[in-house]
Coordinates of C-alpha atoms in Angstrom, one line a residue:
Chain A
M287 CA -27.0 28.6 -42.2
V288 CA -28.1 25.0 -41.6
L289 CA -24.7 23.8 -40.8
S290 CA -24.1 26.8 -38.5
H291 CA -27.2 25.8 -36.6
R292 CA -26.1 22.2 -36.2
L293 CA -22.7 23.4 -34.9
G294 CA -24.5 25.7 -32.5
E295 CA -26.1 22.7 -30.9
W296 CA -22.6 21.7 -29.7
A297 CA -22.4 24.7 -27.4
G298 CA -21.8 23.4 -23.8
H299 CA -21.4 19.8 -25.0
A300 CA -17.9 19.7 -26.6
P301 CA -15.3 17.2 -25.5
V302 CA -12.7 19.9 -24.6
L303 CA -13.0 23.6 -23.9
E304 CA -10.8 24.4 -27.0
E305 CA -13.5 22.7 -29.1
E306 CA -16.2 24.8 -27.6
V307 CA -14.3 27.8 -28.9
A308 CA -13.4 26.2 -32.3
L309 CA -16.9 24.9 -33.1
A310 CA -18.6 28.1 -32.2
N311 CA -16.0 30.0 -34.2
I312 CA -16.8 27.9 -37.3
A313 CA -20.5 28.2 -36.7
L314 CA -20.2 32.0 -36.6
D315 CA -18.1 32.1 -39.8
L316 CA -20.8 30.0 -41.6
L317 CA -23.6 32.1 -40.2
G318 CA -21.9 35.3 -41.3
Q319 CA -21.5 33.8 -44.9
A320 CA -25.2 32.8 -44.8
R321 CA -26.3 36.2 -43.8
V322 CA -24.5 37.9 -46.6
L323 CA -25.9 35.4 -49.1
L324 CA -29.4 35.6 -47.9
S325 CA -29.3 39.4 -47.8
T326 CA -28.3 39.6 -51.4
V327 CA -31.6 37.9 -52.4
G328 CA -34.0 39.2 -49.8
D329 CA -34.6 39.7 -46.1
E330 CA -32.4 37.3 -44.2
D331 CA -34.9 36.6 -41.3
E332 CA -37.8 36.1 -43.6
L333 CA -35.8 33.6 -45.6
A334 CA -34.5 31.8 -42.6
Y335 CA -37.6 31.8 -40.4
L336 CA -40.6 31.8 -42.7
R337 CA -39.8 29.3 -45.4
E338 CA -41.1 25.8 -45.0
E339 CA -38.9 22.7 -45.3
R340 CA -39.7 22.2 -49.0
A341 CA -38.5 25.7 -49.9
F342 CA -35.0 25.2 -48.4
R343 CA -32.3 24.5 -50.9
N344 CA -29.5 23.4 -48.6
L345 CA -27.5 20.2 -49.2
Q346 CA -28.7 17.2 -47.3
L347 CA -25.2 16.7 -45.9
V348 CA -25.3 19.8 -43.8
E349 CA -28.7 19.1 -42.2
Q350 CA -27.5 15.7 -40.9
P351 CA -27.7 15.5 -37.1
N352 CA -24.4 16.0 -35.1
G353 CA -24.1 12.4 -33.9
D354 CA -20.9 11.9 -32.0
F355 CA -17.8 14.1 -32.4
A356 CA -16.5 11.8 -35.2
H357 CA -19.7 12.3 -37.1
T358 CA -19.5 16.1 -36.8
I359 CA -15.8 16.1 -37.8
V360 CA -16.4 14.0 -40.9
R361 CA -19.4 16.2 -41.9
Q362 CA -17.0 19.2 -41.5
L363 CA -14.2 17.5 -43.5
Y364 CA -16.5 16.6 -46.4
F365 CA -18.2 20.0 -46.5
S366 CA -15.2 22.3 -45.9
A367 CA -13.2 20.6 -48.6
Y368 CA -16.1 21.2 -51.0
Q369 CA -16.6 24.8 -49.8
H370 CA -13.0 25.6 -50.2
L371 CA -12.9 24.4 -53.8
L372 CA -16.2 26.1 -54.6
Y373 CA -15.2 29.5 -53.1
S374 CA -11.8 29.3 -54.7
Q375 CA -13.4 29.0 -58.1
L376 CA -15.9 31.7 -57.4
A377 CA -13.3 34.1 -56.0
A378 CA -11.2 33.6 -59.1
G379 CA -14.2 34.5 -61.4
D380 CA -16.0 37.7 -61.8
G381 CA -19.5 36.5 -60.9
P382 CA -21.8 38.2 -58.3
F383 CA -20.3 36.1 -55.5
A384 CA -16.6 36.8 -56.2
G385 CA -16.4 39.3 -53.4
L386 CA -18.1 37.1 -50.8
A387 CA -16.1 34.1 -51.9
A388 CA -12.8 35.9 -51.6
K389 CA -13.5 36.6 -47.9
A390 CA -15.1 33.2 -47.2
V391 CA -12.3 31.2 -48.7
K392 CA -10.0 32.3 -46.0
E393 CA -12.4 31.3 -43.3
V394 CA -13.1 28.0 -45.0
A395 CA -9.4 27.2 -45.3
Y396 CA -9.3 27.3 -41.5
H397 CA -12.3 25.1 -41.2
R398 CA -10.8 22.6 -43.6
D399 CA -7.6 22.6 -41.6
H400 CA -9.5 22.1 -38.3
A401 CA -11.4 19.1 -39.7
G402 CA -8.3 17.7 -41.3
Q403 CA -6.4 17.8 -38.0
W404 CA -9.1 16.1 -36.1
T405 CA -9.5 13.4 -38.8
L406 CA -5.9 12.6 -38.3
R407 CA -6.1 12.5 -34.5
L408 CA -9.3 10.4 -34.4
G409 CA -8.5 8.2 -37.4
D410 CA -5.0 7.5 -36.2
G411 CA -5.7 7.8 -32.5
T412 CA -7.1 4.8 -30.6
D413 CA -8.9 1.7 -31.9
A414 CA -12.1 3.1 -30.6
S415 CA -11.7 6.5 -32.2
H416 CA -10.7 4.8 -35.5
E417 CA -13.8 2.7 -35.5
R418 CA -16.0 5.7 -34.9
M419 CA -14.4 7.5 -37.8
V420 CA -14.9 4.6 -40.1
R421 CA -18.6 4.5 -39.2
A422 CA -19.0 8.3 -39.7
C423 CA -17.1 8.3 -43.0
T424 CA -19.3 5.6 -44.3
A425 CA -22.6 6.9 -43.0
L426 CA -22.1 10.4 -44.5
W427 CA -20.6 9.2 -47.8
R428 CA -23.9 8.9 -49.5
F429 CA -24.5 12.6 -49.1
T430 CA -21.3 13.7 -50.9
G431 CA -22.4 13.3 -54.6
E432 CA -25.0 16.0 -54.2
M433 CA -22.4 18.7 -53.7
F434 CA -21.3 18.4 -57.3
Q435 CA -24.7 18.6 -59.0
P436 CA -24.6 21.8 -61.1
V437 CA -26.4 24.8 -59.6
D438 CA -28.2 27.2 -61.9
G439 CA -26.4 30.6 -62.2
L440 CA -23.1 29.3 -60.9
D441 CA -20.4 29.1 -63.5
V442 CA -18.2 26.4 -62.0
D443 CA -16.4 23.3 -63.3
W444 CA -18.5 20.8 -61.3
A445 CA -16.9 17.7 -62.6
G446 CA -13.4 19.0 -62.1
M447 CA -14.3 20.0 -58.6
D448 CA -15.6 16.6 -57.8
T449 CA -12.3 15.0 -58.9
A450 CA -10.3 17.5 -56.9
W451 CA -12.6 16.9 -53.8
L452 CA -12.1 13.1 -54.1
E453 CA -8.3 13.6 -54.3
S454 CA -8.1 15.9 -51.3
V455 CA -10.4 13.9 -49.1
E456 CA -8.8 10.6 -50.0
A457 CA -5.4 12.1 -49.1
V458 CA -6.5 13.1 -45.7
L459 CA -8.2 9.8 -45.0
R460 CA -5.2 7.9 -46.1
R461 CA -2.9 9.9 -43.8
A462 CA -5.4 9.2 -41.0
T463 CA -5.2 5.4 -41.8
L464 CA -8.9 5.4 -42.8
P465 CA -10.3 3.6 -45.8
L466 CA -12.0 5.5 -48.6
P467 CA -15.7 4.6 -48.1
E468 CA -17.4 2.4 -50.7
G469 CA -20.9 2.7 -52.0
P470 CA -23.0 5.2 -54.0
R471 CA -22.5 8.9 -53.4
S472 CA -26.0 9.8 -54.7
G473 CA -28.9 8.1 -56.4
A474 CA -32.4 6.8 -55.9
W475 CA -32.1 6.6 -52.2
S476 CA -31.8 10.4 -52.0
A477 CA -35.2 10.8 -53.6
G478 CA -34.5 14.2 -55.1
A479 CA -31.9 15.8 -52.8
G480 CA -31.7 19.1 -50.9
R481 CA -31.1 21.4 -53.9
Q482 CA -34.6 20.4 -55.1
G483 CA -36.1 21.0 -51.6
V484 CA -36.3 17.4 -50.8
H485 CA -34.7 16.8 -47.4
T486 CA -34.1 14.1 -44.8
E487 CA -36.4 13.6 -41.9
P488 CA -34.4 15.3 -39.1
F489 CA -34.4 18.6 -41.0
G490 CA -38.1 19.3 -40.3
R491 CA -37.6 19.0 -36.6
M492 CA -34.5 21.2 -36.8
L493 CA -36.5 23.9 -38.5
A494 CA -39.4 23.6 -36.0
E495 CA -37.0 24.4 -33.2
M496 CA -35.2 27.1 -35.1
Q497 CA -38.4 28.9 -36.3
H498 CA -40.7 28.5 -33.4
L499 CA -40.1 31.7 -31.5
H500 CA -39.9 33.9 -34.6
R501 CA -43.2 32.4 -35.9
S502 CA -44.9 32.8 -32.6
H503 CA -44.7 36.6 -32.8
P504 CA -45.6 37.5 -36.4
G505 CA -44.3 40.9 -37.5
A506 CA -42.3 41.5 -34.3
S507 CA -38.8 42.8 -34.5
W508 CA -36.0 41.5 -32.2
Chain B
M128 CA 8.3 16.2 -1.6
A129 CA 7.9 14.4 1.7
T130 CA 11.2 15.7 2.8
A131 CA 10.4 19.2 1.9
A132 CA 7.1 19.0 3.7
A133 CA 8.9 17.6 6.8
H134 CA 11.3 20.5 6.7
K135 CA 8.5 22.9 6.5
A136 CA 6.8 21.3 9.5
Y137 CA 9.8 20.8 11.7
G138 CA 12.2 23.2 10.0
T139 CA 15.3 24.6 11.4
E140 CA 15.5 28.0 13.0
E141 CA 17.3 29.5 10.0
E142 CA 14.4 28.3 7.8
H143 CA 11.8 29.8 10.1
A144 CA 13.8 33.0 9.9
G145 CA 13.9 32.7 6.1
T146 CA 10.1 32.2 6.0
A147 CA 9.5 35.2 8.2
A148 CA 11.6 37.3 5.8
Y149 CA 9.7 36.1 2.8
E150 CA 6.5 36.9 4.6
R151 CA 7.6 40.4 5.4
A152 CA 8.5 40.9 1.7
F153 CA 5.2 39.6 0.6
D154 CA 3.2 41.8 3.0
A155 CA 5.2 44.8 2.0
A156 CA 4.6 44.1 -1.7
V157 CA 0.9 43.7 -1.2
A158 CA 0.8 46.8 1.0
A159 CA 2.5 48.8 -1.7
D160 CA 0.0 47.6 -4.3
G161 CA 2.7 45.5 -6.0
R162 CA 1.8 42.5 -8.0
I163 CA 2.6 38.9 -6.8
E164 CA 3.8 36.8 -9.7
P165 CA 3.8 32.9 -10.0
R166 CA 7.5 32.5 -9.0
D167 CA 7.2 34.8 -6.0
W168 CA 6.9 33.4 -2.5
M169 CA 3.4 33.5 -1.1
P170 CA 1.6 32.2 2.0
D171 CA 0.0 28.8 1.5
A172 CA -3.4 30.2 2.5
Y173 CA -3.1 33.0 -0.1
R174 CA -2.3 30.4 -2.8
A175 CA -5.2 28.2 -1.6
T176 CA -7.7 31.1 -1.5
L177 CA -6.7 32.2 -5.0
V178 CA -7.0 28.7 -6.4
R179 CA -10.4 28.4 -4.9
Q180 CA -11.6 31.7 -6.2
M181 CA -10.1 31.4 -9.7
A182 CA -11.4 27.9 -10.1
Q183 CA -14.8 28.9 -9.0
H184 CA -14.7 31.8 -11.4
A185 CA -13.5 29.5 -14.3
H186 CA -16.2 27.0 -13.5
S187 CA -18.8 29.7 -13.5
E188 CA -17.9 30.7 -17.1
I189 CA -18.2 27.1 -18.2
I190 CA -21.4 26.2 -16.4
G191 CA -22.7 29.7 -17.4
M192 CA -22.6 28.7 -21.0
Q193 CA -25.5 26.3 -20.5
P194 CA -28.4 28.7 -19.6
E195 CA -27.6 30.8 -22.7
A196 CA -26.7 28.0 -25.1
N197 CA -30.2 26.8 -24.3
W198 CA -31.5 29.5 -26.6
I199 CA -28.9 29.4 -29.5
T200 CA -31.1 27.1 -31.6
R201 CA -34.2 29.2 -31.0
A202 CA -32.8 32.7 -31.3
P203 CA -35.5 34.8 -33.1
S204 CA -33.3 36.5 -35.7
L205 CA -30.0 35.6 -37.4
R206 CA -28.4 38.8 -35.9
R207 CA -29.3 37.8 -32.4
K208 CA -28.2 34.3 -33.0
A209 CA -24.8 35.4 -34.1
I210 CA -24.5 37.7 -31.0
L211 CA -25.4 34.9 -28.7
M212 CA -23.1 32.4 -30.3
A213 CA -20.2 34.8 -30.0
K214 CA -21.0 35.4 -26.4
V215 CA -21.1 31.7 -25.5
Q216 CA -17.8 31.4 -27.4
D217 CA -16.3 34.2 -25.3
E218 CA -17.4 32.5 -22.1
A219 CA -15.5 29.3 -23.1
G220 CA -12.5 31.6 -23.8
H221 CA -12.8 33.2 -20.4
G222 CA -12.9 29.7 -18.8
L223 CA -9.7 28.9 -20.7
Y224 CA -7.9 32.1 -19.5
L225 CA -8.9 31.5 -16.0
Y226 CA -7.9 27.8 -15.9
S227 CA -4.5 28.9 -17.3
A228 CA -4.2 31.6 -14.7
A229 CA -5.1 29.1 -12.0
E230 CA -2.5 26.7 -13.3
T231 CA 0.3 29.2 -12.5
L232 CA -0.5 28.4 -8.9
G233 CA 0.5 24.8 -9.3
T234 CA -2.8 23.1 -10.1
S235 CA -4.1 21.8 -13.4
R236 CA -7.2 22.2 -15.4
E237 CA -7.9 18.4 -15.2
E238 CA -7.7 18.6 -11.4
L239 CA -10.0 21.6 -11.2
L240 CA -12.6 20.1 -13.6
D241 CA -12.5 16.9 -11.6
K242 CA -13.3 19.0 -8.5
L243 CA -16.2 20.7 -10.3
H244 CA -17.6 17.4 -11.5
S245 CA -17.5 15.8 -8.1
G246 CA -19.1 18.9 -6.5
R247 CA -16.0 19.7 -4.4
Q248 CA -15.7 23.1 -6.0
K249 CA -18.5 25.5 -6.7
Y250 CA -19.7 27.8 -9.4
S251 CA -21.8 30.9 -9.2
S252 CA -25.3 30.3 -7.8
I253 CA -26.9 32.3 -10.5
F254 CA -26.4 29.7 -13.1
N255 CA -28.8 27.3 -11.3
Y256 CA -31.7 29.3 -12.5
P257 CA -33.5 28.3 -15.7
T258 CA -33.7 30.4 -19.0
L259 CA -37.4 30.1 -19.7
T260 CA -37.9 32.6 -22.4
W261 CA -35.9 34.5 -25.0
A262 CA -36.0 37.6 -22.8
D263 CA -33.9 35.7 -20.2
V264 CA -31.0 36.0 -22.5
G265 CA -31.3 39.7 -22.3
A266 CA -31.8 39.7 -18.5
I267 CA -28.7 37.6 -18.1
G268 CA -26.7 40.0 -20.2
W269 CA -28.0 43.1 -18.4
L270 CA -28.2 42.0 -14.8
V271 CA -26.0 38.9 -14.5
D272 CA -23.2 40.3 -16.6
G273 CA -23.7 43.6 -15.0
A274 CA -23.3 42.2 -11.5
A275 CA -20.3 40.2 -12.7
I276 CA -18.6 43.4 -14.0
T277 CA -19.3 45.2 -10.8
N278 CA -17.6 42.3 -8.9
Q279 CA -14.8 41.9 -11.4
V280 CA -13.6 45.4 -12.3
P281 CA -11.9 45.7 -8.9
L282 CA -10.2 42.4 -9.6
C283 CA -8.3 44.0 -12.4
R284 CA -6.3 45.5 -9.6
C285 CA -6.1 42.3 -7.6
S286 CA -2.7 41.6 -6.0
Y287 CA -2.1 38.4 -8.0
G288 CA -0.7 39.4 -11.4
P289 CA -2.0 36.5 -13.6
Y290 CA -5.5 36.9 -12.2
A291 CA -5.5 40.7 -12.6
R292 CA -4.4 40.4 -16.2
A293 CA -7.0 37.8 -17.1
M294 CA -9.6 40.1 -15.6
V295 CA -8.6 43.0 -17.7
R296 CA -9.3 41.0 -20.9
I297 CA -12.4 39.4 -19.5
C298 CA -14.0 42.7 -18.3
K299 CA -13.7 44.3 -21.7
E300 CA -15.7 41.5 -23.3
E301 CA -18.2 41.3 -20.4
S302 CA -19.1 45.0 -20.6
F303 CA -19.7 44.4 -24.3
H304 CA -22.1 41.5 -23.5
Q305 CA -23.8 43.6 -20.9
R306 CA -24.6 46.3 -23.4
Q307 CA -25.9 43.7 -25.8
G308 CA -28.2 42.3 -23.1
Y309 CA -29.5 45.8 -22.3
E310 CA -30.1 46.4 -26.0
L311 CA -31.9 43.1 -26.4
L312 CA -34.3 44.0 -23.5
L313 CA -34.8 47.5 -24.9
A314 CA -35.9 46.0 -28.2
L315 CA -38.4 43.8 -26.4
S316 CA -39.6 46.5 -24.1
R317 CA -40.3 48.7 -27.1
G318 CA -41.8 45.9 -29.1
T319 CA -45.2 44.3 -29.0
P320 CA -47.2 44.0 -25.7
E321 CA -46.2 40.3 -25.6
Q322 CA -42.6 41.2 -26.0
H323 CA -42.7 43.8 -23.3
A324 CA -44.4 41.4 -21.0
M325 CA -41.7 38.8 -21.7
A326 CA -39.0 41.3 -20.9
Q327 CA -40.7 42.3 -17.6
D328 CA -41.2 38.7 -16.6
A329 CA -37.5 38.0 -17.2
V330 CA -36.3 40.9 -15.1
D331 CA -38.8 39.9 -12.3
R332 CA -37.2 36.5 -12.2
W333 CA -33.5 37.5 -12.5
W334 CA -33.4 40.6 -10.2
W335 CA -33.1 39.0 -6.8
P336 CA -30.8 36.1 -7.9
S337 CA -28.5 38.8 -9.4
L338 CA -28.3 40.6 -6.1
M339 CA -27.3 37.3 -4.5
M340 CA -24.3 37.1 -6.8
F341 CA -22.4 39.5 -4.5
G342 CA -22.4 36.9 -1.8
P343 CA -23.6 36.8 1.8
P344 CA -24.0 40.1 3.8
D345 CA -20.7 41.4 5.2
D346 CA -21.2 40.2 8.7
E347 CA -21.6 36.6 7.4
S348 CA -18.9 36.5 4.7
A349 CA -16.3 34.0 5.8
H350 CA -13.4 34.9 3.5
S351 CA -13.9 38.7 3.1
A352 CA -11.6 40.2 5.7
Q353 CA -8.6 38.1 4.8
S354 CA -9.1 38.6 1.0
M355 CA -9.3 42.3 1.6
T356 CA -6.1 42.4 3.5
W357 CA -4.4 40.4 0.7
K358 CA -6.0 42.8 -1.8
I359 CA -7.6 39.9 -3.7
K360 CA -10.8 41.7 -2.9
R361 CA -11.1 45.5 -2.8
H362 CA -14.7 46.2 -1.6
S363 CA -17.1 44.4 0.6
N364 CA -20.0 42.3 -0.7
D365 CA -22.6 44.8 0.6
D366 CA -20.7 47.8 -0.9
L367 CA -20.6 46.2 -4.3
R368 CA -24.3 45.2 -4.1
Q369 CA -25.3 48.8 -3.3
R370 CA -23.2 50.1 -6.2
F371 CA -25.0 47.6 -8.5
V372 CA -28.4 48.6 -7.3
D373 CA -27.6 52.3 -7.8
I374 CA -26.5 51.7 -11.3
C375 CA -29.5 49.4 -12.2
V376 CA -32.4 51.6 -11.0
P377 CA -32.0 54.4 -13.6
Q378 CA -31.2 51.8 -16.3
A379 CA -34.4 50.0 -15.6
E380 CA -36.2 53.3 -15.9
S381 CA -34.8 54.0 -19.3
L382 CA -35.6 50.5 -20.3
G383 CA -39.2 51.1 -19.4
L384 CA -39.2 48.1 -17.0
T385 CA -39.7 47.9 -13.3
L386 CA -37.7 46.1 -10.7
P387 CA -39.6 43.7 -8.5
D388 CA -38.9 45.4 -5.1
P389 CA -41.6 47.5 -3.4
D390 CA -39.0 48.8 -0.9
L391 CA -36.8 50.3 -3.6
K392 CA -36.5 54.0 -3.2
W393 CA -33.9 56.8 -3.3
N394 CA -32.5 57.7 0.1
E395 CA -31.4 61.4 0.0
E396 CA -29.5 61.1 3.2
R397 CA -27.4 58.2 2.2
G398 CA -27.1 59.2 -1.4
H399 CA -28.1 55.6 -2.4
Y400 CA -31.1 53.6 -3.2
D401 CA -32.6 51.6 -0.3
F402 CA -33.8 48.2 -1.2
G403 CA -35.8 45.3 0.3
P404 CA -34.4 42.3 2.2
I405 CA -32.8 39.4 0.2
D406 CA -34.1 35.9 0.7
W407 CA -31.0 34.4 2.2
T408 CA -32.7 31.0 2.7
E409 CA -33.2 30.7 -1.0
F410 CA -29.5 31.6 -1.5
K411 CA -28.3 29.0 0.9
E412 CA -30.5 26.3 -0.6
V413 CA -29.2 27.0 -4.1
L414 CA -25.6 26.9 -2.8
K415 CA -26.3 23.6 -1.1
G416 CA -27.4 22.2 -4.4
N417 CA -31.1 22.6 -4.1
G418 CA -31.7 25.3 -6.7
P419 CA -33.9 24.7 -9.7
C420 CA -31.1 23.6 -12.1
N421 CA -28.1 22.5 -9.9
E422 CA -28.6 18.8 -10.8
Q423 CA -29.2 19.5 -14.5
R424 CA -26.2 21.8 -14.9
L425 CA -23.7 19.4 -13.3
T426 CA -25.2 16.4 -15.1
Q427 CA -24.8 18.0 -18.4
R428 CA -21.2 19.1 -17.6
R429 CA -20.2 15.6 -16.5
K430 CA -21.9 14.1 -19.5
A431 CA -20.0 16.3 -22.0
H432 CA -16.8 15.4 -20.2
E433 CA -17.5 11.7 -20.1
E434 CA -18.7 11.5 -23.6
G435 CA -15.7 13.4 -24.8
A436 CA -13.2 11.1 -23.0
W437 CA -12.6 9.0 -26.2
V438 CA -11.8 12.2 -28.1
R439 CA -9.2 13.3 -25.6
E440 CA -7.8 9.8 -25.4
A441 CA -7.5 9.7 -29.2
A442 CA -5.8 13.1 -29.3
A443 CA -3.3 11.9 -26.6
A444 CA -2.6 8.6 -28.4
Y445 CA -2.1 10.4 -31.7
A446 CA 0.3 13.0 -30.1
A447 CA 2.3 10.1 -28.5
K448 CA 2.6 8.2 -31.8
H449 CA 3.6 11.3 -33.7
S450 CA 5.7 13.2 -31.3
D451 CA 8.8 12.2 -33.3
D452 CA 7.2 13.7 -36.5
T453 CA 6.7 17.0 -34.8
K454 CA 10.2 17.0 -33.5
A455 CA 11.5 16.2 -37.0
E456 CA 9.3 19.0 -38.5
Q457 CA 10.7 21.5 -35.9
A458 CA 14.3 20.4 -36.6

């Protein structure tokens, strides 16, 4: 839901018309997945609009501001590769999310492909685009470790997924002539991380905007 | 090219005779409700009129994303947010169809965008009004898309094939958006007193600008007569405007909302609703660039384009470097 919101901020601002369509398409897929997930545990709007920042459990990666197009693409690359691995495992199992994951994995494969294609074009495009991609890859690298911290109730091989994720991302970056970033992927700097409800500063402002209208009319239906 | 142009200007008698024959064939095709296709001969002025109209239409889809996208991040429920995102995505898609259709006339998307950014081509005046509340999203769906459909359904039978076919696809999606806008307003109208007031306020602000979407009155419409002869246009501005008013009045009643026009009343004799005078001064000011959001809309569009330049350059550079790979893959 959070990443969908971030992608929604691109509407009317994309570098080419085709990307207006693509980014909105991905945002819609993600919103659809979020609505199914939220509805399985409660009322989707109550959960989206009436929780405070500390009650949100999203990864810090997805709440990161859009930045430039390179930043948005790298965020998509890191996250869609993770989502694809996660949903593939869930779809193969018989847990409560197998059905949702089986549908979502098809959408996410498209998202991963889209991010991968743009990583190639921007990484191996011009010097300027290469530079921007290096900066974005490095800036977001610190948020990637959190994705593989075990989540209660999900029977998944987290360590194996982490290895597979590194391999797939490294392969795309290498083809795009981009170096694998260095530096920690999680740690003290993250002060607890999103899964524990500890977020980065831009997230509160994002929620303020997202929730404002709903909260201004308590109990109203829309 | 210079030679061809010179021939055209000073052409031989046989060539003049040839052109006259083409012209007769064109006129006959149009008169018989035939479709003109990209490879067919057409008068230069017909081509120019279509490029102008289709470009303006495409630009309107693209600029029209802005007032609605303004509310995506604040949509009050996840369902409404999904609907709005899908709608804005459709608009980008409509822009793409229309630029492609215009390209069949020998122009390019880049050229047209350049004309939009430099103010040499226009977009619909309606998008120069601001979306101040959530209810505006509903008012745009109901009134603005409603007016657009009234204008565009006859274009599905327009004499230029690629335009007519684009309009068939676009009108289907537009009427879906219009129903969603109506339904949004209905939810507000039947909601809390604050929501009802929000809906009424939005309709009050969007009603007159929507009527202006049909263009100047018939006696002041510069392109109308020629466009009707060419069957690019099928009905006059005033006829379409009247049709729209007749449709909207009962819809407003079932919405439980009023329209901001004290002169609005049924005329038994005409079989139509009479309505009050439109403020054409406001219309002209908005067209001249002095509307509430003209500056903002164009600035945002230019900014998106300029800030995206490095992305387009990177894509072009990558394609140039790897054109051999693609060929190898295809072989």
